[in-house]
Each structure stands twice: as C-alpha cells, then as structure tokens.
C-alpha cells in the first residue's frame, strides 16, 4: 500500500500544469547559472530565441513569478546598481531541475496535435477561385523560403562560431520541415495550374460559385 507521502507526490505531479515554452526557457537558463529576469531577457535575444518563441519582457517576468510560486525557482539575492531599480537574482530549485527534465522528455517523445491554422485554410481553399489559391500559395512559398534563408544564416553563424550542434540542431529540423513544405506546395500549385486537381468554377464578375452541372444542362 502506498504511503501517504507517496500519494501526495503523485497528486502534485498529476495536478502540476505543463511548463509553457517561456517557463521551459527560464528553467533552462537557470540551469546554466543564477540570473535576474533582465539578464535572462537579454541573453534570450542574443541567442535569437525570439525567432522560435514569442518573448516579451512582461511575459518573462510573469513566468518568473509563477515559477517562484510553484517552488521551481527561488530568489537568491537582490541588489541595486546606481539609480537603477532593484534586481532580484533567481536560482533553480531541485524541483525545477526535475520539472525541466520531465517536460523535455515529454516534448521529445509525445507527438502533439497542434491544429495549425494553415490546415484549416487548405480544407476551405475550395471556396476560392483557383487563381487566387495559386497566388496565395505562391506568397506562402516565398515567405517560407525567406525563413529557410534566415535559418541557414543562423546555422552557418553557429557553426562558424564553433557552437556545439546539440544547441542548434532544431534549426536543421525546422529547415528540413520548411523545405519539405515548399516541395509539397510547389507540387500542389503544379496540379492546380495543369487542371490535374479539379477545381470549382467561379464567375469572374460576381465572384459567385458556378454550378457547372446546371450550366451544362441549360
């Protein structure tokens, strides 16, 4: 029979909310060393983390406060430099180490259905004339290719700076994923242009869908 202490630990583990991306970043930074939130923010920007996660000072400070309430991190010291506001330095606690590792394991092993908005766009694309669909997809491809170029620059910069690949292998993953999407989208556009993928007809003036079956019978 499980002890009361074990049951309490299990209940806490089950009820603890999953770490947000920002919370994960904060814990990972504090794994390196104790630091204050402003230092965390500057370090995240210098590492280009804002290219992968939405980073805002307000959200970061809120996350630090929440992690403190959850007893995953703790205030270590507070100091003031000149006329600047006081800055509190935080350190990660034992529970924070464990939460970080558990969350990383979960992210690596469990595929998550994220409901991307683009999938909804594809599902409803038939409500647009084929030329508009092709134009929209062409713009998407251009945006993705620009993103791939940016990621390539980041990868080359990291490699030239002798940053171990384990710190930037996600860049390769995102590049591969983006490149595969571009390939698929180009194939889709080819099918739409050639008529291989049948499409509905729209009136060029009214923009209304034309019922070709009724039109052919008339």
mmCIF file of C-alpha atoms in Angstrom:
data_model
loop_
_atom_site.group_PDB
_atom_site.id
_atom_site.type_symbol
_atom_site.label_atom_id
_atom_site.label_comp_id
_atom_site.label_asym_id
_atom_site.label_seq_id
_atom_site.Cartn_x
_atom_site.Cartn_y
_atom_site.Cartn_z
ATOM 1 C CA UNK A 1 0.000 0.000 0.000
ATOM 2 C CA UNK A 2 1.441 3.385 -1.000
ATOM 3 C CA UNK A 3 2.357 5.720 1.822
ATOM 4 C CA UNK A 4 0.524 8.994 2.331
ATOM 5 C CA UNK A 5 3.683 10.902 1.317
ATOM 6 C CA UNK A 6 3.917 8.956 -1.961
ATOM 7 C CA UNK A 7 0.243 9.622 -2.710
ATOM 8 C CA UNK A 8 0.747 13.349 -2.116
ATOM 9 C CA UNK A 9 3.713 13.391 -4.516
ATOM 10 C CA UNK A 10 1.669 11.580 -7.175
ATOM 11 C CA UNK A 11 -1.234 14.004 -6.765
ATOM 12 C CA UNK A 12 1.093 17.002 -7.064
ATOM 13 C CA UNK A 13 2.685 15.542 -10.204
ATOM 14 C CA UNK A 14 -0.708 14.923 -11.810
ATOM 15 C CA UNK A 15 -2.069 18.371 -10.934
ATOM 16 C CA UNK A 16 1.043 20.373 -11.877
ATOM 17 C CA UNK A 17 0.446 22.329 -15.096
ATOM 18 C CA UNK A 18 2.693 21.610 -18.071
ATOM 19 C CA UNK A 19 5.524 24.072 -18.463
ATOM 20 C CA UNK A 20 4.936 26.727 -21.102
ATOM 21 C CA UNK A 21 7.675 27.382 -23.690
ATOM 22 C CA UNK A 22 8.677 30.507 -21.763
ATOM 23 C CA UNK A 23 8.818 28.585 -18.470
ATOM 24 C CA UNK A 24 10.991 25.975 -20.127
ATOM 25 C CA UNK A 25 13.382 28.670 -21.353
ATOM 26 C CA UNK A 26 13.616 30.266 -17.899
ATOM 27 C CA UNK A 27 14.394 26.952 -16.200
ATOM 28 C CA UNK A 28 16.951 26.114 -18.881
ATOM 29 C CA UNK A 29 18.706 29.458 -18.359
ATOM 30 C CA UNK A 30 18.812 28.965 -14.607
ATOM 31 C CA UNK A 31 20.319 25.524 -15.207
ATOM 32 C CA UNK A 32 23.337 27.436 -16.514
ATOM 33 C CA UNK A 33 23.632 29.825 -13.575
ATOM 34 C CA UNK A 34 21.563 32.087 -11.301
ATOM 35 C CA UNK A 35 20.475 35.301 -13.030
ATOM 36 C CA UNK A 36 17.910 38.068 -12.857
ATOM 37 C CA UNK A 37 14.998 38.405 -15.330
ATOM 38 C CA UNK A 38 16.515 41.293 -17.297
ATOM 39 C CA UNK A 39 19.672 39.248 -17.843
ATOM 40 C CA UNK A 40 17.509 36.330 -18.962
ATOM 41 C CA UNK A 41 15.715 38.548 -21.479
ATOM 42 C CA UNK A 42 18.931 39.968 -22.939
ATOM 43 C CA UNK A 43 20.501 36.521 -23.158
ATOM 44 C CA UNK A 44 17.471 35.077 -24.960
ATOM 45 C CA UNK A 45 17.595 37.882 -27.522
ATOM 46 C CA UNK A 46 21.347 37.488 -28.053
ATOM 47 C CA UNK A 47 20.754 33.796 -28.754
ATOM 48 C CA UNK A 48 17.953 34.626 -31.244
ATOM 49 C CA UNK A 49 15.398 32.693 -29.190
ATOM 50 C CA UNK A 50 12.798 35.246 -30.276
ATOM 51 C CA UNK A 51 12.934 33.616 -33.736
ATOM 52 C CA UNK A 52 11.473 30.440 -32.240
ATOM 53 C CA UNK A 53 9.434 31.531 -29.197
ATOM 54 C CA UNK A 54 7.424 34.680 -28.554
ATOM 55 C CA UNK A 55 9.488 36.578 -25.983
ATOM 56 C CA UNK A 56 8.186 39.687 -24.233
ATOM 57 C CA UNK A 57 9.568 41.218 -21.024
ATOM 58 C CA UNK A 58 6.151 41.212 -19.356
ATOM 59 C CA UNK A 59 5.592 37.544 -20.102
ATOM 60 C CA UNK A 60 9.065 36.662 -18.871
ATOM 61 C CA UNK A 61 8.602 38.469 -15.538
ATOM 62 C CA UNK A 62 5.175 36.874 -15.128
ATOM 63 C CA UNK A 63 6.680 33.445 -15.808
ATOM 64 C CA UNK A 64 9.410 34.013 -13.218
ATOM 65 C CA UNK A 65 6.778 34.935 -10.638
ATOM 66 C CA UNK A 66 4.702 31.856 -11.468
ATOM 67 C CA UNK A 67 7.699 29.508 -11.275
ATOM 68 C CA UNK A 68 8.554 31.031 -7.899
ATOM 69 C CA UNK A 69 5.003 30.396 -6.658
ATOM 70 C CA UNK A 70 5.291 26.805 -7.900
ATOM 71 C CA UNK A 71 8.546 26.482 -5.909
ATOM 72 C CA UNK A 72 10.505 25.517 -9.029
ATOM 73 C CA UNK A 73 12.845 28.508 -8.667
ATOM 74 C CA UNK A 74 13.749 30.761 -5.749
ATOM 75 C CA UNK A 75 15.013 34.293 -5.210
ATOM 76 C CA UNK A 76 18.674 34.175 -4.261
ATOM 77 C CA UNK A 77 19.604 37.828 -3.774
ATOM 78 C CA UNK A 78 18.513 41.375 -4.552
ATOM 79 C CA UNK A 79 20.838 44.209 -5.488
ATOM 80 C CA UNK A 80 20.757 47.704 -6.936
ATOM 81 C CA UNK A 81 23.271 49.352 -9.283
ATOM 82 C CA UNK A 82 23.261 53.155 -9.021
ATOM 83 C CA UNK A 83 19.837 54.636 -9.689
ATOM 84 C CA UNK A 84 18.573 51.531 -11.433
ATOM 85 C CA UNK A 85 15.636 49.556 -9.987
ATOM 86 C CA UNK A 86 16.397 46.638 -7.710
ATOM 87 C CA UNK A 87 17.131 43.384 -9.493
ATOM 88 C CA UNK A 88 16.394 40.024 -7.948
ATOM 89 C CA UNK A 89 18.575 37.097 -8.938
ATOM 90 C CA UNK A 90 16.898 33.690 -9.109
ATOM 91 C CA UNK A 91 18.239 30.157 -8.905
ATOM 92 C CA UNK A 92 16.656 26.881 -9.941
ATOM 93 C CA UNK A 93 15.497 24.517 -7.199
ATOM 94 C CA UNK A 94 15.662 20.726 -7.126
ATOM 95 C CA UNK A 95 12.007 20.535 -8.162
ATOM 96 C CA UNK A 96 12.813 22.841 -11.073
ATOM 97 C CA UNK A 97 15.583 20.547 -12.306
ATOM 98 C CA UNK A 98 13.156 17.619 -12.228
ATOM 99 C CA UNK A 99 10.330 19.560 -13.921
ATOM 100 C CA UNK A 100 12.645 20.719 -16.712
ATOM 101 C CA UNK A 101 13.882 17.222 -17.479
ATOM 102 C CA UNK A 102 10.416 15.704 -17.354
ATOM 103 C CA UNK A 103 8.989 18.334 -19.714
ATOM 104 C CA UNK A 104 11.831 17.932 -22.219
ATOM 105 C CA UNK A 105 11.321 14.160 -22.237
ATOM 106 C CA UNK A 106 7.595 14.637 -22.843
ATOM 107 C CA UNK A 107 8.190 17.053 -25.719
ATOM 108 C CA UNK A 108 10.614 14.677 -27.398
ATOM 109 C CA UNK A 109 8.555 11.515 -27.141
ATOM 110 C CA UNK A 110 4.918 12.632 -27.455
ATOM 111 C CA UNK A 111 3.614 13.907 -30.824
ATOM 112 C CA UNK A 112 1.165 16.743 -30.187
ATOM 113 C CA UNK A 113 -1.781 17.577 -32.430
ATOM 114 C CA UNK A 114 -1.381 21.340 -32.649
ATOM 115 C CA UNK A 115 -4.225 22.249 -35.044
ATOM 116 C CA UNK A 116 -2.215 24.571 -37.348
ATOM 117 C CA UNK A 117 -4.313 27.295 -38.952
ATOM 118 C CA UNK A 118 -2.896 26.501 -42.402
ATOM 119 C CA UNK A 119 -4.633 23.109 -42.358
ATOM 120 C CA UNK A 120 -7.965 24.905 -41.951
ATOM 121 C CA UNK A 121 -7.039 27.130 -44.875
ATOM 122 C CA UNK A 122 -6.360 24.084 -47.046
ATOM 123 C CA UNK A 123 -9.638 22.499 -46.001
ATOM 124 C CA UNK A 124 -11.585 25.592 -47.093
ATOM 125 C CA UNK A 125 -9.466 26.559 -50.111
ATOM 126 C CA UNK A 126 -12.209 25.298 -52.434
ATOM 127 C CA UNK A 127 -14.164 28.452 -51.557
ATOM 128 C CA UNK A 128 -11.701 30.493 -53.618
ATOM 129 C CA UNK A 129 -11.136 30.600 -57.370
ATOM 130 C CA UNK A 130 -8.158 28.514 -58.384
ATOM 131 C CA UNK A 131 -6.082 31.547 -59.452
ATOM 132 C CA UNK A 132 -6.480 33.122 -56.011
ATOM 133 C CA UNK A 133 -5.434 29.886 -54.338
ATOM 134 C CA UNK A 134 -2.316 29.677 -56.506
ATOM 135 C CA UNK A 135 -1.436 33.321 -55.791
ATOM 136 C CA UNK A 136 -1.847 32.830 -52.047
ATOM 137 C CA UNK A 137 0.262 29.676 -52.056
ATOM 138 C CA UNK A 138 2.937 31.419 -54.105
ATOM 139 C CA UNK A 139 3.175 34.111 -51.414
ATOM 140 C CA UNK A 140 3.368 31.441 -48.721
ATOM 141 C CA UNK A 141 6.192 29.686 -50.533
ATOM 142 C CA UNK A 142 8.115 32.975 -50.821
ATOM 143 C CA UNK A 143 7.712 33.597 -47.082
ATOM 144 C CA UNK A 144 8.856 30.099 -46.184
ATOM 145 C CA UNK A 145 11.870 30.335 -48.490
ATOM 146 C CA UNK A 146 12.854 33.598 -46.823
ATOM 147 C CA UNK A 147 12.563 31.838 -43.476
ATOM 148 C CA UNK A 148 14.759 28.989 -44.720
ATOM 149 C CA UNK A 149 17.383 31.502 -45.841
ATOM 150 C CA UNK A 150 17.306 33.132 -42.412
ATOM 151 C CA UNK A 151 17.672 29.760 -40.699
ATOM 152 C CA UNK A 152 20.573 28.885 -42.982
ATOM 153 C CA UNK A 153 22.328 32.092 -41.932
ATOM 154 C CA UNK A 154 21.786 31.249 -38.259
ATOM 155 C CA UNK A 155 23.071 27.718 -38.782
ATOM 156 C CA UNK A 156 26.177 28.898 -40.611
ATOM 157 C CA UNK A 157 26.849 31.524 -37.948
ATOM 158 C CA UNK A 158 26.569 28.958 -35.151
ATOM 159 C CA UNK A 159 28.830 26.524 -36.975
ATOM 160 C CA UNK A 160 31.414 29.220 -37.711
ATOM 161 C CA UNK A 161 31.367 30.213 -34.037
ATOM 162 C CA UNK A 162 32.055 26.593 -33.025
ATOM 163 C CA UNK A 163 28.754 26.359 -31.140
ATOM 164 C CA UNK A 164 28.147 22.629 -30.488
ATOM 165 C CA UNK A 165 25.456 21.303 -32.833
ATOM 166 C CA UNK A 166 23.370 19.979 -29.935
ATOM 167 C CA UNK A 167 22.453 23.609 -29.216
ATOM 168 C CA UNK A 168 21.204 24.407 -32.713
ATOM 169 C CA UNK A 169 20.082 21.096 -34.240
ATOM 170 C CA UNK A 170 16.500 22.380 -34.020
ATOM 171 C CA UNK A 171 17.458 24.827 -36.779
ATOM 172 C CA UNK A 172 18.175 21.877 -39.063
ATOM 173 C CA UNK A 173 14.842 20.318 -38.092
ATOM 174 C CA UNK A 174 12.878 23.469 -38.891
ATOM 175 C CA UNK A 175 14.780 23.932 -42.169
ATOM 176 C CA UNK A 176 14.039 20.345 -43.202
ATOM 177 C CA UNK A 177 10.364 20.709 -42.261
ATOM 178 C CA UNK A 178 10.067 24.026 -44.122
ATOM 179 C CA UNK A 179 11.854 22.705 -47.215
ATOM 180 C CA UNK A 180 9.538 19.695 -47.330
ATOM 181 C CA UNK A 181 6.511 22.004 -47.114
ATOM 182 C CA UNK A 182 7.793 24.120 -50.008
ATOM 183 C CA UNK A 183 8.268 20.981 -52.125
ATOM 184 C CA UNK A 184 4.721 19.836 -51.378
ATOM 185 C CA UNK A 185 3.229 23.273 -52.039
ATOM 186 C CA UNK A 186 5.015 23.593 -55.386
ATOM 187 C CA UNK A 187 3.624 20.208 -56.391
ATOM 188 C CA UNK A 188 0.129 21.314 -55.364
ATOM 189 C CA UNK A 189 0.408 24.506 -57.403
ATOM 190 C CA UNK A 190 1.523 22.498 -60.436
ATOM 191 C CA UNK A 191 -1.570 20.303 -60.084
ATOM 192 C CA UNK A 192 -3.805 23.364 -59.848
ATOM 193 C CA UNK A 193 -2.238 25.080 -62.859
ATOM 194 C CA UNK A 194 -2.469 21.970 -65.060
ATOM 195 C CA UNK A 195 -6.013 21.124 -64.024
ATOM 196 C CA UNK A 196 -4.907 17.727 -62.705
ATOM 197 C CA UNK A 197 -6.545 18.748 -59.448
ATOM 198 C CA UNK A 198 -10.139 19.522 -60.431
ATOM 199 C CA UNK A 199 -11.490 22.797 -59.122
ATOM 200 C CA UNK A 200 -14.815 24.565 -58.943
ATOM 201 C CA UNK A 201 -15.609 27.420 -61.310
ATOM 202 C CA UNK A 202 -16.352 30.969 -60.116
ATOM 203 C CA UNK A 203 -17.991 33.802 -62.028
ATOM 204 C CA UNK A 204 -15.284 36.374 -62.846
ATOM 205 C CA UNK A 205 -17.586 39.359 -62.232
ATOM 206 C CA UNK A 206 -19.755 38.336 -59.274
ATOM 207 C CA UNK A 207 -17.252 36.005 -57.672
ATOM 208 C CA UNK A 208 -20.063 33.521 -57.086
ATOM 209 C CA UNK A 209 -19.532 29.801 -57.487
ATOM 210 C CA UNK A 210 -20.879 28.492 -60.807
ATOM 211 C CA UNK A 211 -22.800 25.228 -60.785
ATOM 212 C CA UNK A 212 -21.280 23.679 -63.914
ATOM 213 C CA UNK A 213 -23.747 20.816 -63.913
ATOM 214 C CA UNK A 214 -26.732 23.184 -64.136
ATOM 215 C CA UNK A 215 -24.890 25.347 -66.676
ATOM 216 C CA UNK A 216 -24.122 22.402 -68.976
ATOM 217 C CA UNK A 217 -27.724 21.168 -68.804
ATOM 218 C CA UNK A 218 -29.010 24.581 -69.784
#
